[in-house]
PDB file of C-alpha atoms in Angstrom:
ATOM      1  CA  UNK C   1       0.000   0.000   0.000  1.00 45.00           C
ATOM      2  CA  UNK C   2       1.022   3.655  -0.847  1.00 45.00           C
ATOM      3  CA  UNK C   3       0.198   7.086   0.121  1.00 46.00           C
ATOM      4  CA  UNK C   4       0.851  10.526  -1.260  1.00 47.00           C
ATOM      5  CA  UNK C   5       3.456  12.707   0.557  1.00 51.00           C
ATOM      6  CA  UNK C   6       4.176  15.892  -0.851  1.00 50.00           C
ATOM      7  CA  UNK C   7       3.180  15.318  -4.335  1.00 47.00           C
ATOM      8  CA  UNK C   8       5.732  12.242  -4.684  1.00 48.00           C
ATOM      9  CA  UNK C   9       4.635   8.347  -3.677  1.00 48.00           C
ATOM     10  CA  UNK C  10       6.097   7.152  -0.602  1.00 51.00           C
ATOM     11  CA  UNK C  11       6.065   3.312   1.153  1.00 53.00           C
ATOM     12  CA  UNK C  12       6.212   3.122   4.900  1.00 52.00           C
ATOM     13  CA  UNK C  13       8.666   1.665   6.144  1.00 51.00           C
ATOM     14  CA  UNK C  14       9.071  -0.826   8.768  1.00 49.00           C
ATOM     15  CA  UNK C  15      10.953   0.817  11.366  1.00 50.00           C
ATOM     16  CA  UNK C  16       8.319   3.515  11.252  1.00 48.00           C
ATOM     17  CA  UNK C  17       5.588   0.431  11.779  1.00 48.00           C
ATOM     18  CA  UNK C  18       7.810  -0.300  14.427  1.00 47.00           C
ATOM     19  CA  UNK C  19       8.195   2.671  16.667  1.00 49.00           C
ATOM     20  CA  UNK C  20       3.718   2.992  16.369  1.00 55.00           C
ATOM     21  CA  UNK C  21       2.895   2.906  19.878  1.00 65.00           C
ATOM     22  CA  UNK C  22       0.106  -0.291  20.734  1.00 88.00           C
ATOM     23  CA  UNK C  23      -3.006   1.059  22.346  1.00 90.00           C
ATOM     24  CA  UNK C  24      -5.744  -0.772  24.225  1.00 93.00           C
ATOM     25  CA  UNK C  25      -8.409   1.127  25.926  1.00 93.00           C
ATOM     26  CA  UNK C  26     -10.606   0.030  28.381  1.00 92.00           C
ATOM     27  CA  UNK C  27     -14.680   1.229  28.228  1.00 91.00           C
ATOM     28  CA  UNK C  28     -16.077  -0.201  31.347  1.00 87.00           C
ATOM     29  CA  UNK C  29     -16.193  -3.116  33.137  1.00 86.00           C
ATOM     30  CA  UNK C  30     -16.444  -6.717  32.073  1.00 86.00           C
ATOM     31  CA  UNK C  31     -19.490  -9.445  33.357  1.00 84.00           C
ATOM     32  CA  UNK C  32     -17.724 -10.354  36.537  1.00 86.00           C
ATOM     33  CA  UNK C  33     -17.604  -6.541  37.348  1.00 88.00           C
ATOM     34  CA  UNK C  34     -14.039  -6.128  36.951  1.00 93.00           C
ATOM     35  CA  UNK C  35     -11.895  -3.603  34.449  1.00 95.00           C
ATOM     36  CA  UNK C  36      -8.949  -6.250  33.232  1.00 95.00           C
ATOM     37  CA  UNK C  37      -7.165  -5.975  30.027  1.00 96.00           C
ATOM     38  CA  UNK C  38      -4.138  -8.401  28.865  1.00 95.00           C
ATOM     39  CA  UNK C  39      -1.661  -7.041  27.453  1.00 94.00           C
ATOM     40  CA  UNK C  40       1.726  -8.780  26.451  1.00 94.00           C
ATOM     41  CA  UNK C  41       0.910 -11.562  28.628  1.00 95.00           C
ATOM     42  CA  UNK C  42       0.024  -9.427  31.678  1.00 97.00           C
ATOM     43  CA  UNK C  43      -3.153  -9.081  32.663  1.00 97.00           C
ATOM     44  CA  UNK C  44      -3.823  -5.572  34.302  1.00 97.00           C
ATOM     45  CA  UNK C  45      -7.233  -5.358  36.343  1.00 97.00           C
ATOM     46  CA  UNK C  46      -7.855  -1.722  38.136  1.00 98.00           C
ATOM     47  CA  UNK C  47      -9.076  -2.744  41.259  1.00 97.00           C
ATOM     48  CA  UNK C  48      -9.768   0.900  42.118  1.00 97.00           C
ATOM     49  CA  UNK C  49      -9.138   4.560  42.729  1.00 97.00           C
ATOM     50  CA  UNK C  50      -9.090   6.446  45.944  1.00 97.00           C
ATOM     51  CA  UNK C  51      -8.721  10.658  46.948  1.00 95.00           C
ATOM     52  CA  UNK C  52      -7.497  10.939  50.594  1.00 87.00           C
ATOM     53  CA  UNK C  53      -6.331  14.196  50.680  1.00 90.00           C
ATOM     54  CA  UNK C  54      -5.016  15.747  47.617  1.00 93.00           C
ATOM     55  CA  UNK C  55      -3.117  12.972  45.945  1.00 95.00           C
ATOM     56  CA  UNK C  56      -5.465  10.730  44.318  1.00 97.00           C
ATOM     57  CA  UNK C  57      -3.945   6.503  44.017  1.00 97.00           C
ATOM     58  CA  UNK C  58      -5.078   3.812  41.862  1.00 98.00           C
ATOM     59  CA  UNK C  59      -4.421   0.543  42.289  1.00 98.00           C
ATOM     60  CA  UNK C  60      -4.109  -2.450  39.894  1.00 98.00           C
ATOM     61  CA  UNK C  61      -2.917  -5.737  40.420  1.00 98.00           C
ATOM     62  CA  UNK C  62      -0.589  -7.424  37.230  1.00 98.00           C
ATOM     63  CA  UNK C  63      -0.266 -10.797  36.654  1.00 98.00           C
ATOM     64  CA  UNK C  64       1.876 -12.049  34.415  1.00 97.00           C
ATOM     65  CA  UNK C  65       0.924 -14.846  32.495  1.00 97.00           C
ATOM     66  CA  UNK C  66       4.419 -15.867  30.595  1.00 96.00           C
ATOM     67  CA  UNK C  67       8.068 -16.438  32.258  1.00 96.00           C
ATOM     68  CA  UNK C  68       9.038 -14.483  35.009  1.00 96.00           C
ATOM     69  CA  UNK C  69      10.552 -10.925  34.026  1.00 96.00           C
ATOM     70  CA  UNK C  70      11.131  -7.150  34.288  1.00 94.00           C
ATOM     71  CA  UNK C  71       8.174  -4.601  34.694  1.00 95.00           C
ATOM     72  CA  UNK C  72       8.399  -0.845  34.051  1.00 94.00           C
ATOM     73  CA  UNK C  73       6.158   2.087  33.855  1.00 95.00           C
ATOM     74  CA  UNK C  74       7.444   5.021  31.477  1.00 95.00           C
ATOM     75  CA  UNK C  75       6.461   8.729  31.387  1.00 93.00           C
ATOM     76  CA  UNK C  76       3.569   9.182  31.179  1.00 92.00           C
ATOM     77  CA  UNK C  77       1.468   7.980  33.844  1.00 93.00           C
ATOM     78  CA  UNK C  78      -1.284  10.056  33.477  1.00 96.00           C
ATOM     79  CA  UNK C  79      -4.803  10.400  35.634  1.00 97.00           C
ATOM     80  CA  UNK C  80      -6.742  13.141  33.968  1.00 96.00           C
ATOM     81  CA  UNK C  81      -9.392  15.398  35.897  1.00 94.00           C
ATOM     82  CA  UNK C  82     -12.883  16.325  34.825  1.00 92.00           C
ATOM     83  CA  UNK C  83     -11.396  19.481  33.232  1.00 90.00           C
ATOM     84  CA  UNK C  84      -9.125  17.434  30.855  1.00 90.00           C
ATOM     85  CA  UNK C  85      -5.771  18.418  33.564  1.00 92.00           C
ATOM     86  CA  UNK C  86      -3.467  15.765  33.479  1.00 95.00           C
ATOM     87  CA  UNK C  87      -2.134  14.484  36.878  1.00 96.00           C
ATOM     88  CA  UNK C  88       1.456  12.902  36.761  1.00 96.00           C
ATOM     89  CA  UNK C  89       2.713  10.212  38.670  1.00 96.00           C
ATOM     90  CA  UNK C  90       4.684  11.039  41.651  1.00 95.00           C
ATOM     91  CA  UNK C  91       5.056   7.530  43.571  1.00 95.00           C
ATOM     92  CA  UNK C  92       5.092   3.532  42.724  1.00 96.00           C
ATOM     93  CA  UNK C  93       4.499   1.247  45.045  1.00 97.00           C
ATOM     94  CA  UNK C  94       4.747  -2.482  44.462  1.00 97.00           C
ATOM     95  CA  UNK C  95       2.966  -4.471  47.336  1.00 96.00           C
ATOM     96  CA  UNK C  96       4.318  -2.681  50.178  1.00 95.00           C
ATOM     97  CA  UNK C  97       7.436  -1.325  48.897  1.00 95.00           C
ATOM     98  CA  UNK C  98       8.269   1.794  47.843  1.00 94.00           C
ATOM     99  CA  UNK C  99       9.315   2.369  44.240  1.00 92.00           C
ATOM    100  CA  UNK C 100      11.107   5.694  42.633  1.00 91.00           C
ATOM    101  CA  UNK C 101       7.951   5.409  39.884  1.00 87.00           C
ATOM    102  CA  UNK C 102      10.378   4.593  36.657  1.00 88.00           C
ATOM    103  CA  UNK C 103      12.165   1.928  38.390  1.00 92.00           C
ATOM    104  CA  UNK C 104      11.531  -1.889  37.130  1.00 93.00           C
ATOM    105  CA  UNK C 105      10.040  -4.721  39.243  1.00 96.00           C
ATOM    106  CA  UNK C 106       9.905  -8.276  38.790  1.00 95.00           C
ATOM    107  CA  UNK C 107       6.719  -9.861  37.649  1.00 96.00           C
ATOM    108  CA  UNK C 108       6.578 -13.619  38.492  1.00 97.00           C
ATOM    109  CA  UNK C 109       4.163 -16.023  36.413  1.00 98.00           C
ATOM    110  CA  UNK C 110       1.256 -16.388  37.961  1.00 98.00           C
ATOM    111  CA  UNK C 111       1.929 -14.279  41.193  1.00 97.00           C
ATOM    112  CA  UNK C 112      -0.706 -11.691  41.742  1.00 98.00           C
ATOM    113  CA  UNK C 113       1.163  -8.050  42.012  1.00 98.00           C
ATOM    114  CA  UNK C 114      -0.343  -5.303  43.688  1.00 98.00           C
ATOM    115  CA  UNK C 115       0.744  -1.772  42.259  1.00 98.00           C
ATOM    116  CA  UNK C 116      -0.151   1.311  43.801  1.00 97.00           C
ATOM    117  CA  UNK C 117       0.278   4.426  41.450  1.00 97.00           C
ATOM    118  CA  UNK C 118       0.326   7.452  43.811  1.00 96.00           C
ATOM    119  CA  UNK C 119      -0.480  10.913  41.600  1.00 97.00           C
ATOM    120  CA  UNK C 120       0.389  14.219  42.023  1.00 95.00           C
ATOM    121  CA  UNK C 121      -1.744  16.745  44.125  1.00 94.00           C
ATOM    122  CA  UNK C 122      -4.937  18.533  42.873  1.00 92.00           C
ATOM    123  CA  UNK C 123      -6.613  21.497  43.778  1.00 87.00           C
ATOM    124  CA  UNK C 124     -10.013  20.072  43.845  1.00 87.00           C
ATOM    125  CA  UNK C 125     -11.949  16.634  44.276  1.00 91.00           C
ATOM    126  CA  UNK C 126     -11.459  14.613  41.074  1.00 93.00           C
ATOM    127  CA  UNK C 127     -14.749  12.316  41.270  1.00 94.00           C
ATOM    128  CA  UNK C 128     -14.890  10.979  38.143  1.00 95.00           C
ATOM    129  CA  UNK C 129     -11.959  10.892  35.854  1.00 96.00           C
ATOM    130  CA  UNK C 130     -11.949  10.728  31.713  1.00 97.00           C
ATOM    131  CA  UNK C 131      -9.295   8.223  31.922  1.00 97.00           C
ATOM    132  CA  UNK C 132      -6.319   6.720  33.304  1.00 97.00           C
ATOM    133  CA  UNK C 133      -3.646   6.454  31.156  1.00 97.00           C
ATOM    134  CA  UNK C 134      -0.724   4.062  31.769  1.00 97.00           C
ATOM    135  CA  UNK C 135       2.351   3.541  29.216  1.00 96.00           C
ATOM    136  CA  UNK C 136       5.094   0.640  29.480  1.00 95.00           C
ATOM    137  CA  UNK C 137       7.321  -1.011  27.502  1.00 90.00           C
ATOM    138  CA  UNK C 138       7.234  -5.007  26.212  1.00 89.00           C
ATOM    139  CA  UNK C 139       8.963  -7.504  26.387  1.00 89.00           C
ATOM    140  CA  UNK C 140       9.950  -6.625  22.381  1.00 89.00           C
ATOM    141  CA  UNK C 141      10.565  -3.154  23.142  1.00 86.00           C
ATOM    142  CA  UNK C 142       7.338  -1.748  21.601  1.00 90.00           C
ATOM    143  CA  UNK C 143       5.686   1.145  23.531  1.00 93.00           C
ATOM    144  CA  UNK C 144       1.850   0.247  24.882  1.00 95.00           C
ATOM    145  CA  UNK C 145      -0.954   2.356  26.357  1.00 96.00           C
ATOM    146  CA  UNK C 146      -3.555   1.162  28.308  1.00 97.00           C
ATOM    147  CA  UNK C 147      -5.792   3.677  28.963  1.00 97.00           C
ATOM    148  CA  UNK C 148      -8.934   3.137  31.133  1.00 97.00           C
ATOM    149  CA  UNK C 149     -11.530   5.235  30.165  1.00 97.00           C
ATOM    150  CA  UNK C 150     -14.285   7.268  32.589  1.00 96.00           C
ATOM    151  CA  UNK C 151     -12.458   5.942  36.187  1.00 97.00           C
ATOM    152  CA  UNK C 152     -14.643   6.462  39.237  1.00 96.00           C
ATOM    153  CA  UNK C 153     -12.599   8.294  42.028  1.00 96.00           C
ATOM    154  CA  UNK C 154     -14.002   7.391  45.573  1.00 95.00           C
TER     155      UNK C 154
END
């Protein structure tokens, strides 16, 4: 397949294929009540979001469904509020552990993995958000986005 560029016939090429980032999104919540996607053999279920305070948290628990490996989040982590302002991610945690929030973690087959992402403060109450927005790398190097789309913020 071709497409016009500039007036002159161009072919994309592969390592522009390549560096498209994959994106799943997330409408609402499956039969069993739950908001799960799988994605590169790791199935990511938002268990729920919380506002104590300013700082609104998330959690999720990953479990990953292939050999045991290396887990990271990368910039950006985003939770958005009802005005469309995105909220960056200031903390990780990974069961009770604290993470600096870019670090890697190990992801065992089959071992639930509770992940805490702690965001940064907000003026307001976000009650509802548009979406949360995670990005990580797998295990081929691709860039991924799940996004979760209209998050209830208790």
């Amino acid at each position: 397949m071709f497409f016009k560029l500039g007036g002159e016939y161009a072919k994309p090429s592969v390592d522009f294929a390549r560096a498209q980032t994959l994106f799943t999104e997330n409408e609402s919540a499956n039969l069993f009540g739950k908001r799960s996607e799988t994605v590169d053999n790791v199935s990511m279920e938002l268990l729920g979001c919380d506002q104590n305070g300013q700082s609104p948290t998330c959690m999720l628990e990953l479990i990953n469904k292939s050999a045991d490996r290396d887990f990271r989040f990368l910039n950006p982590i985003s939770l958005f509020e009802e005005t469309g302002g995105a909220l960056g991610l200031s903390q990780l945690r990974v069961g009770d552990a604290k993470f600096d929030r870019w670090d890697s973690f190990q992801l065992i087959r089959n071992v639930p993995t509770r992940v805490t992402l702690i965001f940064e403060a907000t003026k307001g109450r976000v009650k509802q958000s548009p979406a949360l927005k995670l990005t990580f790398r797998d295990r081929e190097n691709k860039d991924n986005v799940l996004k979760f789309n209209e998050v209830k913020v208790n």
